[in-house]
Amino acid sequence: MTLPRSKLVGAVYRAHHPRWAFDPVSGEGAARHGGRFNPLGTPALYTALRPETAWLEAQQGFAFKAQPLTLCSYDVDCADLLDLTDPATLSALAVAPADLACAWEDLADRGQVPPTWTLARRLIAQGAAGVIVPSFAHRAQSEDRNVVFWRWGAAPPHQVRVVDDFQRLPRDDSSWR
């Protein structure tokens, strides 16, 4: 089956713990802990199409007490994405919106494989570089969308480069020792 692929050219955003500001394109934390759209052991870079969405995503565990974050913008020129916010794409992939919204952490904690992990494995095997998905963060609205990258680098066709023109991000983690 030919996947209904999209290309994204523009900006995405990511808010993360300042401890990891020296490595803003790493997907290793996601690989170590798993995520909604990446099984354990699969690196992923979770980003958002709006800075507000990145903030919502990063603050999920601290809804009433915002914690410090590093908000980064990324220049993207990435092909081979699948837009899972598009009903036609979901239909072509035989994916139900409820599968995307599954309680993935609860399922994984109970030793079950979340449907989003099965989907991610299938799409990665079929050459997808990532997916555009709804945000499931508390208080997310319909315009809140994320882009999860499974394949990315410094140049097209899967470019995701952090914007740091003035070299403000730390170069290593020495300030955390």
PDB file of N, CA and C in Angstrom, residues 6-44:
ATOM      1  N   SER A   6       3.064  13.314   3.523  1.00  0.00           N
ATOM      2  CA  SER A   6       3.056  14.778   3.504  1.00  0.00           C
ATOM      3  C   SER A   6       4.485  15.276   3.675  1.00  0.00           C
ATOM      4  N   LYS A   7       4.668  16.543   3.351  1.00  0.00           N
ATOM      5  CA  LYS A   7       5.942  17.203   3.589  1.00  0.00           C
ATOM      6  C   LYS A   7       5.658  18.427   4.449  1.00  0.00           C
ATOM      7  N   LEU A   8       6.518  18.674   5.412  1.00  0.00           N
ATOM      8  CA  LEU A   8       6.386  19.836   6.279  1.00  0.00           C
ATOM      9  C   LEU A   8       7.618  20.705   6.102  1.00  0.00           C
ATOM     10  N   VAL A   9       7.380  21.956   5.760  1.00  0.00           N
ATOM     11  CA  VAL A   9       8.447  22.952   5.674  1.00  0.00           C
ATOM     12  C   VAL A   9       8.002  24.115   6.541  1.00  0.00           C
ATOM     13  N   GLY A  10       8.804  24.453   7.534  1.00  0.00           N
ATOM     14  CA  GLY A  10       8.441  25.538   8.435  1.00  0.00           C
ATOM     15  C   GLY A  10       9.041  25.332   9.803  1.00  0.00           C
ATOM     16  N   ALA A  11       8.335  25.821  10.807  1.00  0.00           N
ATOM     17  CA  ALA A  11       8.837  25.764  12.181  1.00  0.00           C
ATOM     18  C   ALA A  11       8.002  24.799  13.025  1.00  0.00           C
ATOM     19  N   VAL A  12       8.678  24.132  13.934  1.00  0.00           N
ATOM     20  CA  VAL A  12       8.029  23.385  15.008  1.00  0.00           C
ATOM     21  C   VAL A  12       8.713  23.802  16.298  1.00  0.00           C
ATOM     22  N   TYR A  13       8.122  23.397  17.434  1.00  0.00           N
ATOM     23  CA  TYR A  13       8.597  23.854  18.730  1.00  0.00           C
ATOM     24  C   TYR A  13       8.663  22.688  19.695  1.00  0.00           C
ATOM     25  N   ARG A  14       9.565  22.817  20.651  1.00  0.00           N
ATOM     26  CA  ARG A  14       9.700  21.785  21.676  1.00  0.00           C
ATOM     27  C   ARG A  14      10.081  22.475  22.984  1.00  0.00           C
ATOM     28  N   ALA A  15       9.377  22.121  24.039  1.00  0.00           N
ATOM     29  CA  ALA A  15       9.699  22.618  25.372  1.00  0.00           C
ATOM     30  C   ALA A  15      10.182  21.422  26.174  1.00  0.00           C
ATOM     31  N   HIS A  16      11.340  21.562  26.785  1.00  0.00           N
ATOM     32  CA  HIS A  16      11.879  20.432  27.531  1.00  0.00           C
ATOM     33  C   HIS A  16      12.616  20.904  28.776  1.00  0.00           C
ATOM     34  N   HIS A  17      12.930  19.978  29.616  1.00  0.00           N
ATOM     35  CA  HIS A  17      13.663  20.234  30.857  1.00  0.00           C
ATOM     36  C   HIS A  17      14.976  20.942  30.510  1.00  0.00           C
ATOM     37  N   PRO A  18      15.303  22.039  31.188  1.00  0.00           N
ATOM     38  CA  PRO A  18      16.543  22.748  30.875  1.00  0.00           C
ATOM     39  C   PRO A  18      17.800  21.872  30.990  1.00  0.00           C
ATOM     40  N   ARG A  19      17.741  20.816  31.768  1.00  0.00           N
ATOM     41  CA  ARG A  19      18.882  19.913  31.936  1.00  0.00           C
ATOM     42  C   ARG A  19      19.373  19.371  30.596  1.00  0.00           C
ATOM     43  N   TRP A  20      18.451  19.226  29.643  1.00  0.00           N
ATOM     44  CA  TRP A  20      18.799  18.627  28.361  1.00  0.00           C
ATOM     45  C   TRP A  20      18.928  19.653  27.245  1.00  0.00           C
ATOM     46  N   ALA A  21      19.033  20.945  27.593  1.00  0.00           N
ATOM     47  CA  ALA A  21      19.124  22.001  26.586  1.00  0.00           C
ATOM     48  C   ALA A  21      20.367  21.882  25.717  1.00  0.00           C
ATOM     49  N   PHE A  22      21.386  21.189  26.189  1.00  0.00           N
ATOM     50  CA  PHE A  22      22.609  21.048  25.402  1.00  0.00           C
ATOM     51  C   PHE A  22      22.436  20.045  24.254  1.00  0.00           C
ATOM     52  N   ASP A  23      21.363  19.276  24.245  1.00  0.00           N
ATOM     53  CA  ASP A  23      21.145  18.275  23.198  1.00  0.00           C
ATOM     54  C   ASP A  23      19.695  18.322  22.719  1.00  0.00           C
ATOM     55  N   PRO A  24      19.272  19.430  22.103  1.00  0.00           N
ATOM     56  CA  PRO A  24      17.861  19.640  21.788  1.00  0.00           C
ATOM     57  C   PRO A  24      17.318  18.798  20.629  1.00  0.00           C
ATOM     58  N   VAL A  25      18.161  18.046  19.953  1.00  0.00           N
ATOM     59  CA  VAL A  25      17.667  17.174  18.873  1.00  0.00           C
ATOM     60  C   VAL A  25      17.805  15.697  19.221  1.00  0.00           C
ATOM     61  N   SER A  26      18.042  15.416  20.484  1.00  0.00           N
ATOM     62  CA  SER A  26      18.165  14.032  20.910  1.00  0.00           C
ATOM     63  C   SER A  26      16.779  13.406  21.055  1.00  0.00           C
ATOM     64  N   GLY A  27      16.676  12.172  20.681  1.00  0.00           N
ATOM     65  CA  GLY A  27      15.464  11.397  20.909  1.00  0.00           C
ATOM     66  C   GLY A  27      15.698  10.286  21.900  1.00  0.00           C
ATOM     67  N   GLU A  28      16.817  10.365  22.608  1.00  0.00           N
ATOM     68  CA  GLU A  28      17.205   9.270  23.505  1.00  0.00           C
ATOM     69  C   GLU A  28      16.326   9.158  24.746  1.00  0.00           C
ATOM     70  N   GLY A  29      15.854  10.286  25.265  1.00  0.00           N
ATOM     71  CA  GLY A  29      14.954  10.213  26.415  1.00  0.00           C
ATOM     72  C   GLY A  29      13.672   9.481  26.052  1.00  0.00           C
ATOM     73  N   ALA A  30      13.150   9.787  24.871  1.00  0.00           N
ATOM     74  CA  ALA A  30      11.946   9.092  24.394  1.00  0.00           C
ATOM     75  C   ALA A  30      12.232   7.607  24.195  1.00  0.00           C
ATOM     76  N   ALA A  31      13.394   7.280  23.676  1.00  0.00           N
ATOM     77  CA  ALA A  31      13.749   5.863  23.480  1.00  0.00           C
ATOM     78  C   ALA A  31      13.845   5.146  24.827  1.00  0.00           C
ATOM     79  N   ARG A  32      14.396   5.821  25.812  1.00  0.00           N
ATOM     80  CA  ARG A  32      14.599   5.216  27.132  1.00  0.00           C
ATOM     81  C   ARG A  32      13.277   4.991  27.874  1.00  0.00           C
ATOM     82  N   HIS A  33      12.325   5.915  27.701  1.00  0.00           N
ATOM     83  CA  HIS A  33      11.088   5.849  28.482  1.00  0.00           C
ATOM     84  C   HIS A  33       9.857   5.463  27.664  1.00  0.00           C
ATOM     85  N   GLY A  34       9.974   5.496  26.327  1.00  0.00           N
ATOM     86  CA  GLY A  34       8.802   5.276  25.491  1.00  0.00           C
ATOM     87  C   GLY A  34       7.911   6.505  25.504  1.00  0.00           C
ATOM     88  N   GLY A  35       7.007   6.552  24.555  1.00  0.00           N
ATOM     89  CA  GLY A  35       6.065   7.661  24.457  1.00  0.00           C
ATOM     90  C   GLY A  35       4.819   7.177  23.756  1.00  0.00           C
ATOM     91  N   ARG A  36       3.867   8.046  23.607  1.00  0.00           N
ATOM     92  CA  ARG A  36       2.618   7.655  22.954  1.00  0.00           C
ATOM     93  C   ARG A  36       2.879   7.055  21.568  1.00  0.00           C
ATOM     94  N   PHE A  37       3.812   7.656  20.823  1.00  0.00           N
ATOM     95  CA  PHE A  37       4.059   7.214  19.452  1.00  0.00           C
ATOM     96  C   PHE A  37       5.450   6.628  19.250  1.00  0.00           C
ATOM     97  N   ASN A  38       6.063   6.145  20.312  1.00  0.00           N
ATOM     98  CA  ASN A  38       7.324   5.421  20.149  1.00  0.00           C
ATOM     99  C   ASN A  38       7.473   4.381  21.255  1.00  0.00           C
ATOM    100  N   PRO A  39       7.613   3.128  20.847  1.00  0.00           N
ATOM    101  CA  PRO A  39       7.839   2.072  21.843  1.00  0.00           C
ATOM    102  C   PRO A  39       9.209   2.237  22.496  1.00  0.00           C
ATOM    103  N   LEU A  40       9.369   1.619  23.641  1.00  0.00           N
ATOM    104  CA  LEU A  40      10.673   1.603  24.302  1.00  0.00           C
ATOM    105  C   LEU A  40      11.745   1.184  23.298  1.00  0.00           C
ATOM    106  N   GLY A  41      12.877   1.878  23.335  1.00  0.00           N
ATOM    107  CA  GLY A  41      13.981   1.549  22.447  1.00  0.00           C
ATOM    108  C   GLY A  41      13.935   2.253  21.101  1.00  0.00           C
ATOM    109  N   THR A  42      12.850   2.952  20.795  1.00  0.00           N
ATOM    110  CA  THR A  42      12.713   3.665  19.526  1.00  0.00           C
ATOM    111  C   THR A  42      12.901   5.155  19.768  1.00  0.00           C
ATOM    112  N   PRO A  43      13.988   5.754  19.261  1.00  0.00           N
ATOM    113  CA  PRO A  43      14.170   7.192  19.436  1.00  0.00           C
ATOM    114  C   PRO A  43      13.055   7.967  18.730  1.00  0.00           C
ATOM    115  N   ALA A  44      12.669   9.068  19.313  1.00  0.00           N
ATOM    116  CA  ALA A  44      11.659   9.945  18.719  1.00  0.00           C
ATOM    117  C   ALA A  44      11.903  11.362  19.209  1.00  0.00           C
TER     118      ALA A  44
END
